[in-house]
XYZ file of C-alpha atoms in Angstrom:
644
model
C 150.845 59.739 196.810
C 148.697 57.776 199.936
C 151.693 58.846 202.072
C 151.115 62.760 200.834
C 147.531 62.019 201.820
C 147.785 61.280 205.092
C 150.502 64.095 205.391
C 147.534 66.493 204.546
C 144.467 64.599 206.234
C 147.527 64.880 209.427
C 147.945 68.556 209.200
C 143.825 68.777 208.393
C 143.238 67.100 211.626
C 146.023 69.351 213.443
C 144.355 72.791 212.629
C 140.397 71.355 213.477
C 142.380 70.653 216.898
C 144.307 74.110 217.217
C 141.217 75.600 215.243
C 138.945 74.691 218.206
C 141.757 74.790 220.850
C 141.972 78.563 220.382
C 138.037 79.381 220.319
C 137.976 77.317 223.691
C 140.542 79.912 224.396
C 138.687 82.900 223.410
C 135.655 81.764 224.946
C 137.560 81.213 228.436
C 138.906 84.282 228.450
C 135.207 86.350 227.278
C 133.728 84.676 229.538
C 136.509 85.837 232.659
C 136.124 89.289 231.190
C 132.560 89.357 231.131
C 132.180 88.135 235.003
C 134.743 90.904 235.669
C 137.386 88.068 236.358
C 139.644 90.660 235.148
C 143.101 88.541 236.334
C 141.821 85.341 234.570
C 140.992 87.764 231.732
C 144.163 89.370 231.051
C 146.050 85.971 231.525
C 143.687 84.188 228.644
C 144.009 87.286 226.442
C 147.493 87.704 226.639
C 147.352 84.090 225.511
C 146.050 84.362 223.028
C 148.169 87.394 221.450
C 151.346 85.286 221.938
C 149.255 82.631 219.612
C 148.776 85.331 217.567
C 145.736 86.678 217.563
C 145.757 90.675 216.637
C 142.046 91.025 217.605
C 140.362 94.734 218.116
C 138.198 93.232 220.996
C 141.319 91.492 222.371
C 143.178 94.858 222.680
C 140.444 96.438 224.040
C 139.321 94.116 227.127
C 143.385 93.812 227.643
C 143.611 97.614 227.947
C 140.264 97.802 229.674
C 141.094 95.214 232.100
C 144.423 96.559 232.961
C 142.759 100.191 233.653
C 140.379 99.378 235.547
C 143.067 97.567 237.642
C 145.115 100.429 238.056
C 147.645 98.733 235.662
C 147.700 102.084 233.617
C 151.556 101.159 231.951
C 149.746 97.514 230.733
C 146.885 99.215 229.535
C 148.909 101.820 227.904
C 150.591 99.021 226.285
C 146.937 97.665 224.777
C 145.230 100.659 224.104
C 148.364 101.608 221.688
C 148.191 98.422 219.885
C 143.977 99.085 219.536
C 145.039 101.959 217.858
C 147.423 100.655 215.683
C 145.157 98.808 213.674
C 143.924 101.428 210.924
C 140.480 101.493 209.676
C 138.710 101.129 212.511
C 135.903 103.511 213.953
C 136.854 103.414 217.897
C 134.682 104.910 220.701
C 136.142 107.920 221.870
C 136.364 106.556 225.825
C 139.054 104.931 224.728
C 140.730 107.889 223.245
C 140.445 109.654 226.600
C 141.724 105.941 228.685
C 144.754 106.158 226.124
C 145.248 109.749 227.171
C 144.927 108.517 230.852
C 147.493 105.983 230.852
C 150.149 108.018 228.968
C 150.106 110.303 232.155
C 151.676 107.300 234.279
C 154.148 106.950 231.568
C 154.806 110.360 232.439
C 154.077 111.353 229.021
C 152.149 114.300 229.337
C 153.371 116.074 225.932
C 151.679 112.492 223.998
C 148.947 112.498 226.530
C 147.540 115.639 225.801
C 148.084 115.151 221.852
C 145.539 112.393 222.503
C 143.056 114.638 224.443
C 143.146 116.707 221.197
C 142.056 113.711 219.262
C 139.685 112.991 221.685
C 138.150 116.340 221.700
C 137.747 116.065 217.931
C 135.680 112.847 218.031
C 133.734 113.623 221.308
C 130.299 115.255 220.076
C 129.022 117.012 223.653
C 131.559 115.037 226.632
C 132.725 117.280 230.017
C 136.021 116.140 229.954
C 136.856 117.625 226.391
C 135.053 120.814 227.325
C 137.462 120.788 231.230
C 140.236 120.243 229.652
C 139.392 122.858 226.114
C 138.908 125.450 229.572
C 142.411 124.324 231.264
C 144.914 123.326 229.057
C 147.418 124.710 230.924
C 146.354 122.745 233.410
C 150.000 121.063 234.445
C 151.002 125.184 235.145
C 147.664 125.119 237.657
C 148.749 121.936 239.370
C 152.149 123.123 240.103
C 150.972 126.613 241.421
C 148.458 124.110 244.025
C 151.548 121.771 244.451
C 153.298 121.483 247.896
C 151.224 122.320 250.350
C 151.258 118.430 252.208
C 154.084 116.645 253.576
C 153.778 113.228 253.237
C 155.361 110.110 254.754
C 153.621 106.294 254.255
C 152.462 104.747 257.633
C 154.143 101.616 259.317
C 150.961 99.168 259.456
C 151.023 98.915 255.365
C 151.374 95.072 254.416
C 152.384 93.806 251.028
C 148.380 94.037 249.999
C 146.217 96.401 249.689
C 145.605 98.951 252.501
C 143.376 101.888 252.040
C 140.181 104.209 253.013
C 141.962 105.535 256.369
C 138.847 106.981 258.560
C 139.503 108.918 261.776
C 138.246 107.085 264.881
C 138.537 106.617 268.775
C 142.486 106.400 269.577
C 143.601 105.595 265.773
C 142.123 105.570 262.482
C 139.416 102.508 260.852
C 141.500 101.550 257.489
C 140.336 98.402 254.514
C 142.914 95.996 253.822
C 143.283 92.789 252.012
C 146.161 91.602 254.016
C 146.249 87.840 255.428
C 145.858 87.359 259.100
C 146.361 83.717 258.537
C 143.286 83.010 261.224
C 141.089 81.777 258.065
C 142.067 80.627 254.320
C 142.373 83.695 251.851
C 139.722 84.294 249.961
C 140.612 85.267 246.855
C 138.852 88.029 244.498
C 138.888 87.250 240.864
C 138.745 91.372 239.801
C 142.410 91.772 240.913
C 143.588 88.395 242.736
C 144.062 89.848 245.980
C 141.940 88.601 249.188
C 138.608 89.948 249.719
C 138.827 92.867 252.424
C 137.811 93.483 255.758
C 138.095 96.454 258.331
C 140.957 97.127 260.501
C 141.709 99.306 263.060
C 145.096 101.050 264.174
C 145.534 102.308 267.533
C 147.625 105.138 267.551
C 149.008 106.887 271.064
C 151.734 109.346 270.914
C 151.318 109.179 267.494
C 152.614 105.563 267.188
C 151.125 102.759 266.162
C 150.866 100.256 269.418
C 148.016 97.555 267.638
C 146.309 96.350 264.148
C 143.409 94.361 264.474
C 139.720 93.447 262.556
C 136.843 95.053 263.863
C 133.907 92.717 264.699
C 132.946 89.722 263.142
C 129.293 91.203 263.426
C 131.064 93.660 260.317
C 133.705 91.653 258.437
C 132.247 88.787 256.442
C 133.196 87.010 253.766
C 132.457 89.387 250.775
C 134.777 93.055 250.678
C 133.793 95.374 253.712
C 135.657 98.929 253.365
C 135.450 102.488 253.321
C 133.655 103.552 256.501
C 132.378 106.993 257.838
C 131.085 107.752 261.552
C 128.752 109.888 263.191
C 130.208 112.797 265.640
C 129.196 110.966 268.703
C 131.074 107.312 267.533
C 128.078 105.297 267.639
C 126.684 104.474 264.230
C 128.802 103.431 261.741
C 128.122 103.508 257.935
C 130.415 101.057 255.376
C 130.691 99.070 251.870
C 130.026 95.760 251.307
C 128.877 93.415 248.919
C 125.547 92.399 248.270
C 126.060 90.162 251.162
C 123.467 87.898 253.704
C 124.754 84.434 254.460
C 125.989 84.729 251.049
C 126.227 86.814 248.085
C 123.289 88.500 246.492
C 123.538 88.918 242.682
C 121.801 90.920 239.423
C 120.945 89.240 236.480
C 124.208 89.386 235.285
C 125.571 87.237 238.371
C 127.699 90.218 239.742
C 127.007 90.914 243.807
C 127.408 94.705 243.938
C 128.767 96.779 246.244
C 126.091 98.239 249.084
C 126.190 100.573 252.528
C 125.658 98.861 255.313
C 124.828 100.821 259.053
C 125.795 99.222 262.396
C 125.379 100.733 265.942
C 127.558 100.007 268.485
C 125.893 99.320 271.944
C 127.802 98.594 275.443
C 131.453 99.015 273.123
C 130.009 96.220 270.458
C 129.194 96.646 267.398
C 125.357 94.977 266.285
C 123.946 93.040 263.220
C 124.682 95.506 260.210
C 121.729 96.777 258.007
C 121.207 97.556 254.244
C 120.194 101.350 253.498
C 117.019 101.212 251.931
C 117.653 103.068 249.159
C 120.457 99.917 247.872
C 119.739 97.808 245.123
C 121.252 94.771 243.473
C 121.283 96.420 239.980
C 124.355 98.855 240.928
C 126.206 99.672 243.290
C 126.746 102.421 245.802
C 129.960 102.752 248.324
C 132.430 105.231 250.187
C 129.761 106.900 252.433
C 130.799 110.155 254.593
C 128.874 112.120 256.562
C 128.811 116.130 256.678
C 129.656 117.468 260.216
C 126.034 117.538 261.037
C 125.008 113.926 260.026
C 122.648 115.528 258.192
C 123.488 114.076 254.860
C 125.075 110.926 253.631
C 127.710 111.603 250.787
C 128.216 107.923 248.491
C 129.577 107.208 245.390
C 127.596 105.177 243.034
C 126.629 103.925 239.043
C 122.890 104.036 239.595
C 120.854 105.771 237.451
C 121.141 109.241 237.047
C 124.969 108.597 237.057
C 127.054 110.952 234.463
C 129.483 108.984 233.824
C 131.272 105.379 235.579
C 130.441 106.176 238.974
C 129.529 110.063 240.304
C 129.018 111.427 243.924
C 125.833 111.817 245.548
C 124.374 112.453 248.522
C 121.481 111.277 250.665
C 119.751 113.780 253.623
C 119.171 111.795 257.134
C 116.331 112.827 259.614
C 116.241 112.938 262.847
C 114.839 109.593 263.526
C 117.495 108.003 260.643
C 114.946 107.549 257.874
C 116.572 108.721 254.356
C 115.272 111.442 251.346
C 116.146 110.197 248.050
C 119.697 110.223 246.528
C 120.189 112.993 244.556
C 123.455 113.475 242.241
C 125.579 116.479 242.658
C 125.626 116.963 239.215
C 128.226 118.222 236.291
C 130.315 120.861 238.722
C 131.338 117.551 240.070
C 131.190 114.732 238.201
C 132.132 113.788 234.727
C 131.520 110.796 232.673
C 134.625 109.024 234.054
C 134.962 108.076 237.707
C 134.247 110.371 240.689
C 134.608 108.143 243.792
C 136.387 108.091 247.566
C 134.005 111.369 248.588
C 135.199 112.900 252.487
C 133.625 116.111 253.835
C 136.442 117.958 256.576
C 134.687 119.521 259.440
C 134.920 123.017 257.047
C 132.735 121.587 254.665
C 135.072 120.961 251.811
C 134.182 118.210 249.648
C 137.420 115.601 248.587
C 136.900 113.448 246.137
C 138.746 111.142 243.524
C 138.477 111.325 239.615
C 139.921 110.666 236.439
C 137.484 112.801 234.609
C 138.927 116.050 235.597
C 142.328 117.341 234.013
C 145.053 115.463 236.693
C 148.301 113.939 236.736
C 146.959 110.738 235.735
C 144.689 107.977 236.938
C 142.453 109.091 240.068
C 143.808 112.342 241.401
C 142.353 114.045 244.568
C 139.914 117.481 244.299
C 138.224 119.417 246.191
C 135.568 122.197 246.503
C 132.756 123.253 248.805
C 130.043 121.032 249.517
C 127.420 123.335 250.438
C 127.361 124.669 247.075
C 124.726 127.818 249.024
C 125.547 130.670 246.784
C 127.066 130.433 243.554
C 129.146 127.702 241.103
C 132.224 126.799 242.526
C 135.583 125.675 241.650
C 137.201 122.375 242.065
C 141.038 122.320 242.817
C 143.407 120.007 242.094
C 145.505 119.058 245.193
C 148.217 118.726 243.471
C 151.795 116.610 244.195
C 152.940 115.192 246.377
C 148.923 114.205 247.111
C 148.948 113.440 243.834
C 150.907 111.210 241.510
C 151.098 109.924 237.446
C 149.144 106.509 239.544
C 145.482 106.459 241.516
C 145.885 108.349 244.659
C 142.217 108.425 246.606
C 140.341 108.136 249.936
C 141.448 111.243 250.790
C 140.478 111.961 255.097
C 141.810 115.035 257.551
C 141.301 116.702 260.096
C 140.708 120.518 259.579
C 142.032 121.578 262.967
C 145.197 119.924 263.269
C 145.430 119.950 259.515
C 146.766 116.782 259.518
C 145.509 113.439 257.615
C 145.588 110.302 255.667
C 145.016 108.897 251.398
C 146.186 106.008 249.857
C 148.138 105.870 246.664
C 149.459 102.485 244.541
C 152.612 105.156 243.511
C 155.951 103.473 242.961
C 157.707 102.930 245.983
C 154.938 101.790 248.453
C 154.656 98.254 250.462
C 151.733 96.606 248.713
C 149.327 97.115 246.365
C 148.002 99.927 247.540
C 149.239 101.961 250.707
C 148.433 104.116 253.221
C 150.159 107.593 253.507
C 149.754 110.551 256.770
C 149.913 114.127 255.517
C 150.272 117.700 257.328
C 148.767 120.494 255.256
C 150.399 123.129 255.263
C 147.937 125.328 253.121
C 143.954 124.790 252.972
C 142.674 124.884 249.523
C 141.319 128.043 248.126
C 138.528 128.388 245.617
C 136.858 130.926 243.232
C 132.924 130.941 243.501
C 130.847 132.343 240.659
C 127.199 133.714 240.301
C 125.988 133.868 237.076
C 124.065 137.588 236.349
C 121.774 137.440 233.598
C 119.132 139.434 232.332
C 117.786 141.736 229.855
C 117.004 144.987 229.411
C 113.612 146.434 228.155
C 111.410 149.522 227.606
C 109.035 149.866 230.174
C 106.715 151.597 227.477
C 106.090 148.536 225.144
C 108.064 146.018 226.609
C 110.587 146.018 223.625
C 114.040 145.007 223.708
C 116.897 147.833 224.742
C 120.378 146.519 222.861
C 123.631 148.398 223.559
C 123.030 148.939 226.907
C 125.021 149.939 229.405
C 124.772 147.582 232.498
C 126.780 147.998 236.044
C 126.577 145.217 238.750
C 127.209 147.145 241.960
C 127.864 145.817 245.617
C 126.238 147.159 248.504
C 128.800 149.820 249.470
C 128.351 151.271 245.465
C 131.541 149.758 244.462
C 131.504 148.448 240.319
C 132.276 144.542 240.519
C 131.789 144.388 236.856
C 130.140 146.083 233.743
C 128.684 144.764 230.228
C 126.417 145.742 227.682
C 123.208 144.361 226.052
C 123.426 142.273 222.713
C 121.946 142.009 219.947
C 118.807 140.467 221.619
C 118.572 143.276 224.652
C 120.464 140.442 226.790
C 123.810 140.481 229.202
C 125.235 137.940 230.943
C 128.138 138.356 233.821
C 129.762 136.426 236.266
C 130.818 137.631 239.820
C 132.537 136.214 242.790
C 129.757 134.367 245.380
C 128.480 137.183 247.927
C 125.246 136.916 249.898
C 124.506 140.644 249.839
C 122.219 142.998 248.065
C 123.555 144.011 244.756
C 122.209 146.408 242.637
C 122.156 146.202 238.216
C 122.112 149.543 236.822
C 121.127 150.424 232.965
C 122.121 153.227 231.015
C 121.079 154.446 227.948
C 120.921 157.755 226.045
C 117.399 159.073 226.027
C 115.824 156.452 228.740
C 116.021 157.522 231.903
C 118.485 155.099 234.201
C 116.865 151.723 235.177
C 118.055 150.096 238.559
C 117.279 146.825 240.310
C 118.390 145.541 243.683
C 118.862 141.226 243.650
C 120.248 139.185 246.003
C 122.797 136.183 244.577
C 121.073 133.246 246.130
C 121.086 130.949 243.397
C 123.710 129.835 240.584
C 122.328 131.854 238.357
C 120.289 135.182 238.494
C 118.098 136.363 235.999
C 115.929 139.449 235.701
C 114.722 142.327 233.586
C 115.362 145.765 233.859
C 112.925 148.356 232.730
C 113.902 151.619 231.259
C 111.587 154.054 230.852
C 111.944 156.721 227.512
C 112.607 160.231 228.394
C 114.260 162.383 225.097
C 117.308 164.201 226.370
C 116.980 168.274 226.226
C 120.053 168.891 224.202
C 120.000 172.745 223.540
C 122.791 174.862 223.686
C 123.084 175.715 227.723
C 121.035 173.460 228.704
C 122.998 171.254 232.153
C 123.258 167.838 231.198
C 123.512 166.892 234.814
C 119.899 167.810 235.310
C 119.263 165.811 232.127
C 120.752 162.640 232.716
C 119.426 162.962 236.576
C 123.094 162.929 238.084
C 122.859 163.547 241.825
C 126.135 165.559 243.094
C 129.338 164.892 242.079
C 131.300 164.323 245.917
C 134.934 164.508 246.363
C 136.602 163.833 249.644
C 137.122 166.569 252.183
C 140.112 168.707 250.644
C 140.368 166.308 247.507
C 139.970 166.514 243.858
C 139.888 162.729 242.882
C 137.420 161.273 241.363
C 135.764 159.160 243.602
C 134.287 155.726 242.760
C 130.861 156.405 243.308
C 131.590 159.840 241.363
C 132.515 157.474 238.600
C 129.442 156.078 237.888
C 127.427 159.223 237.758
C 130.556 160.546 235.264
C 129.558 156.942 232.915
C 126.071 158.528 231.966
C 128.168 161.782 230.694
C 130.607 159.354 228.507
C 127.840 156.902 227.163
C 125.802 160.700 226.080
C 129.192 162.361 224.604
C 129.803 158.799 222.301
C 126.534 158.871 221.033
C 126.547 162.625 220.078
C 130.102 162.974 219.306
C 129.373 166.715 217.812
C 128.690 168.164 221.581
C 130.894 170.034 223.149
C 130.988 170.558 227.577
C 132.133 173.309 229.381
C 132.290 171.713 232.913
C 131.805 173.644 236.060
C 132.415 173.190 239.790
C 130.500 175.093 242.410
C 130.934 175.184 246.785
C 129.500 176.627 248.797
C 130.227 179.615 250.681
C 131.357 178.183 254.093
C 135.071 178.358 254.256
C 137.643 180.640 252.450
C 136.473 182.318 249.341
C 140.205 181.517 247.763
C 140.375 178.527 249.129
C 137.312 177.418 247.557
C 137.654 178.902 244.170
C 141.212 177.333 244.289
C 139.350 174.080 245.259
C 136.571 174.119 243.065
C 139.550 174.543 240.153
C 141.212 171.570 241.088
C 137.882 169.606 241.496
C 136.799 170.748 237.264
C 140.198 169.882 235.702
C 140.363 166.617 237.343
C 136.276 166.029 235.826
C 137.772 167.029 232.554
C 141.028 164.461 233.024
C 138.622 161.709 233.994
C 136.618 162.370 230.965
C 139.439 162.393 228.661
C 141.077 159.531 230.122
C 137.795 157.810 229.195
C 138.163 158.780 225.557
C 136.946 161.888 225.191
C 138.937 164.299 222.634
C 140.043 167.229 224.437
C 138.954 170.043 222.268
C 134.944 168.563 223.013
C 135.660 169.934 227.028
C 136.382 172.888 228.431
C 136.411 173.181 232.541
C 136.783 176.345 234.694
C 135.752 176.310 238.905
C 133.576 178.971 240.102
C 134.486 178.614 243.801
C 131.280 180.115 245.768
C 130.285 182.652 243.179
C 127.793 181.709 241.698
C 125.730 180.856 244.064
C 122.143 178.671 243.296
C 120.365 180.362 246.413
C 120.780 182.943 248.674
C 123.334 181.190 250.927
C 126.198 183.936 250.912
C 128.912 184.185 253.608
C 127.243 184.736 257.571
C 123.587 183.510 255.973
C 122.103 181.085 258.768
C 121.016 178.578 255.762
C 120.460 174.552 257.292
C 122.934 172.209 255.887
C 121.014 170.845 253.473
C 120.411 174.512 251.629
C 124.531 174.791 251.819
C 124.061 171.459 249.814
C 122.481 173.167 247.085
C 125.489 174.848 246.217
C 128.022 171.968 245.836
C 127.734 170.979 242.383
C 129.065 170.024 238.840
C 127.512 171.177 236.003
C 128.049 170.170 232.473
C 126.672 172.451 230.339
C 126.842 172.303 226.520
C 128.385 174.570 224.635
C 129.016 175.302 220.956
């Protein structure tokens, strides 16, 4: 019996030990995690699982820690074990992360099963509503696929090489390599060295020398990512909160800032913080437009959408800043825009896993002067982009060739460098919203079931709608700076036009129509009714002509709302040319208004059509008469009068 006592007072004392052992552990680890230590982190976690701990926050920091290291087959690994454990009420991020990481599985059938899921527990989130408007998106990547050749660069190391910036004789590139002159630093967010700026020298398009830029720019916190104005002499680039040491937030995390240096006599000076930095986030990746007008950055400060988003910055002429403004939701999401490069033709590249992609960060574009209109964002496509993070996208739009860095299978290091020729520029579609509504100019009431044409300036239809319920229509046409014209028609109001310019995203305006009761009386010419100018044809043609067309829409809209009327259609010339000719002509020209009609869905027995050639004459313009062109005029017309 005392020896079974001690047994259990033995095994008592083991599990305090191993009891306390293992919250040591779980501290350790949280505490990694939470000063985004994410190597330490993942070590001490996994750790603890082979203990075996099943914990929902241990699955989650794993799969979080592994993501956000571009370990997307790890985090896949985590995130399916989070949701393995049933009863539990998860955030939907990680619904769309578990969606993410499938994709560098190559799993894109299970991927997008968990999109669904995520849309169905997402309340109001971008990425549900991009991918509910694309989900044939795969079928749109391959149609934007293969338009790069691609071949990795000899000055990769086994580390991590990236943001490739034209400049001078070469491009400006980040890497974490060791150039055994100092002791590695190493960063606790991914173990690799903390990185500094290199340049490549590249004649006859070899590589003849790698080696750091200034010690005036490379410290001892991460420098990368650098942009440069046209002329070569002011240089903007990331780096930590850094000043003869590391500046920190309240959290104890130094965040990432821009820095400016000049160079003077071929050196590059003392580096400065942009004003508009701050401790509390971060901001990093700066480009500049062709002008060096404006200062494109990614950043999480607030305002931010979603993990990090693109903005921009305008410059003066002296170098003083505006204030940051965010491009807002036609580019970012609420996951990670970042790596943002504006080509000489104002396209705007950019990274993000927010957007519908082959998984991880894939490369867009779209135009960065947004000017007139919303506009499209296109997926590069493969080989840009791969199942892994491809980003820090650069080229040159007259050469068409370029650099981005990938971690894809079969690279050097960590990340690698890779030169590209484009073969095709991207292409996108640019919208204006057109909205309005449509009232009567009498009493300022609503008009509903209105006909409404959006016409360009050469008369040509670009698209049609009618008014709702509420005397409102909404269309959307390709970007075009010139005038355009709205048209309403409706039975009894006379027509109602208005001329807009699409200068914004979206356009709204009223149009006023203004009552006038049709005459509707047995003979009476609906042409003169409904105001319809002269039907024209082409010289020696009996087509109906576009602009023809429009007038013929106010004849259709009255015939569907008084389906009992009947037309007898009739075609007039004048009396220059040959009286056959033009009765034979005027023939043609009334049986091809009748086909146009009943092609539009009017029942044949309703219309008649007969062509009266020149006689029947509206003046006295006969054969020899020395009548002015305009008074010839007169006699060139369609009527469409109503018959029983």
């Amino acid at each position: 019996m005392k020896n079974n006592t001690i047994k259990i007072l033995g095994i008592s004392i083991l599990m305090t030990f191993y009891s306390q052992g293992q919250e040591v552990k779980v501290k350790r680890a949280d505490k990694s995690f939470d000063d985004y230590a994410y190597i330490d982190a993942i070590s001490g976690y996994e750790e603890l699982v082979k203990d075996g701990y099943s914990d929902e926050l241990i699955y989650k920091r794993l799969g979080n820690a592994n993501y956000l290291n571009a370990n997307y087959q790890n985090a896949s690994q985590w995130y399916g074990k989070l949701f393995g454990i049933e009863g539990l009420t998860i955030d939907p991020d990680y619904y769309y992360r578990y969606a993410q990481t499938l994709k560098s599985l190559g799993s894109y059938k299970d991927s997008n099963q968990w999109m669904e899921k995520f849309i169905s527990v997402s309340n109001v989130d971008g990425r549900a509503a991009k991918y509910v408007e694309n989900r044939d998106y795969l079928d749109t990547i391959k149609n934007n696929s293969g338009k790069y050749i691609v071949e990795m660069v000899s000055f990769n190391s086994e580390y991590s090489d990236f943001a490739p910036m034209f400049y001078d004789q070469g491009i400006i590139f980040s890497s974490a390599r060791d150039t055994g002159l100092t002791s590695r630093k190493i960063h606790e967010w991914n173990g690799q060295s903390f990185l500094n700026i290199y340049k490549a020298t590249i004649l006859d398009e070899k590589v003849v020398d790698v080696s750091t830029l200034s010690k005036k720019v490379n410290t001892k916190a991460h420098e990368s990512s650098t942009t440069f104005t046209a002329d070569g002499k002011t240089m903007y680039f990331t780096r930590n909160n850094f000043s003869n040491g590391f500046g920190r937030d309240d959290e104890g995390v130094s965040r990432l800032q821009i820095f400016r240096s000049t160079l003077i006599d071929g050196k590059w000076q003392e580096t400065i913080a942009l004003p508009f930095n701050a401790r509390e986030y971060s901001l990093a990746h700066p480009t500049l437009n062709k002008d060096g007008s404006k200062l494109y950055f990614a950043s999480d400060m607030p305002g931010t959408l979603g993990q990090s988003d693109i903005f921009y910055v305008t410059i003066d002429a002296n170098g003083g800043f505006g204030i940051p403004q965010n491009l807002g939701a036609d580019v970012n999401t609420e996951g990670r825009e970042t790596f943002p490069y504006i080509s000489e033709d104002d396209i705007l590249y950019f990274s993000s896993d927010g957007r519908p992609g082959l998984g991880g960060l894939d490369v867009f574009a779209t135009n960065s002067e947004k000017g007139v209109g919303k506009n499209q964002v296109v997926n590069l496509g493969a080989p840009i982009n791969t199942e892994e993070d491809d980003f820090s996208f650069v080229v040159d739009a007259e050469n068409k060739k370029g650099y981005f860095a990938s971690n894809r299978s079969g690279g050097k290091g960590n990340d690698d460098i890779y030169s590209f020729i484009e073969l095709e520029s991207p292409t996108f579609v640019c919208n204006v919203d057109i909205t309005g509504v449509v009232r009567n100019q009498e009493n300022a009431s609503i008009l509903t079931n209105v006909d409404v044409q959006i016409l360009n300036s050469a008369g040509e239809e670009l698209t049609k709608t009618i008014s709702d319920e509420k005397g409102e229509f909404n269309v959307a046409i390709l970007c075009s700076k010139e005038e355009l014209t709205a048209i309403a028609v409706k039975t009894d109001f006379k027509e109602g036009r208005i001329n807009f310019t699409a200068n914004e995203d979206t356009n709204t305006f009223t149009v006023n129509l203004t009552p006038s009761k049709m005459i509707s009386g047995i003979g009476d010419d609906l042409a003169k009714s409904l105001d319809i100018p002269v039907i024209y044809f082409d010289f020696d043609k009996d087509d109906i002509r576009a602009d023809a067309g429009r007038e013929l829409e106010k004849i259709l809209k009255y015939m569907s709302d008084y389906p009992e009327l009947k037309l007898d259609i009739r075609s007039h010339t004048d009396s220059r040319g040959n009286d056959a000719y033009n009765l034979d002509l005027s023939e043609r020209r009334a049986q091809s208004t009748k086909v146009y009609l009943m092609a539009k869905g009017i029942e044949a027995n309703r219309l008649s059509a007969k062509g009266y050639g020149e006689n029947l004459l509206a003046n006295d313009c006969f054969n020899g008469s020395a009548c002015s062109k305009l008074k010839h005029e007169l006699n060139r017309r369609t009527e469409f009068i109503l018959v029983p």
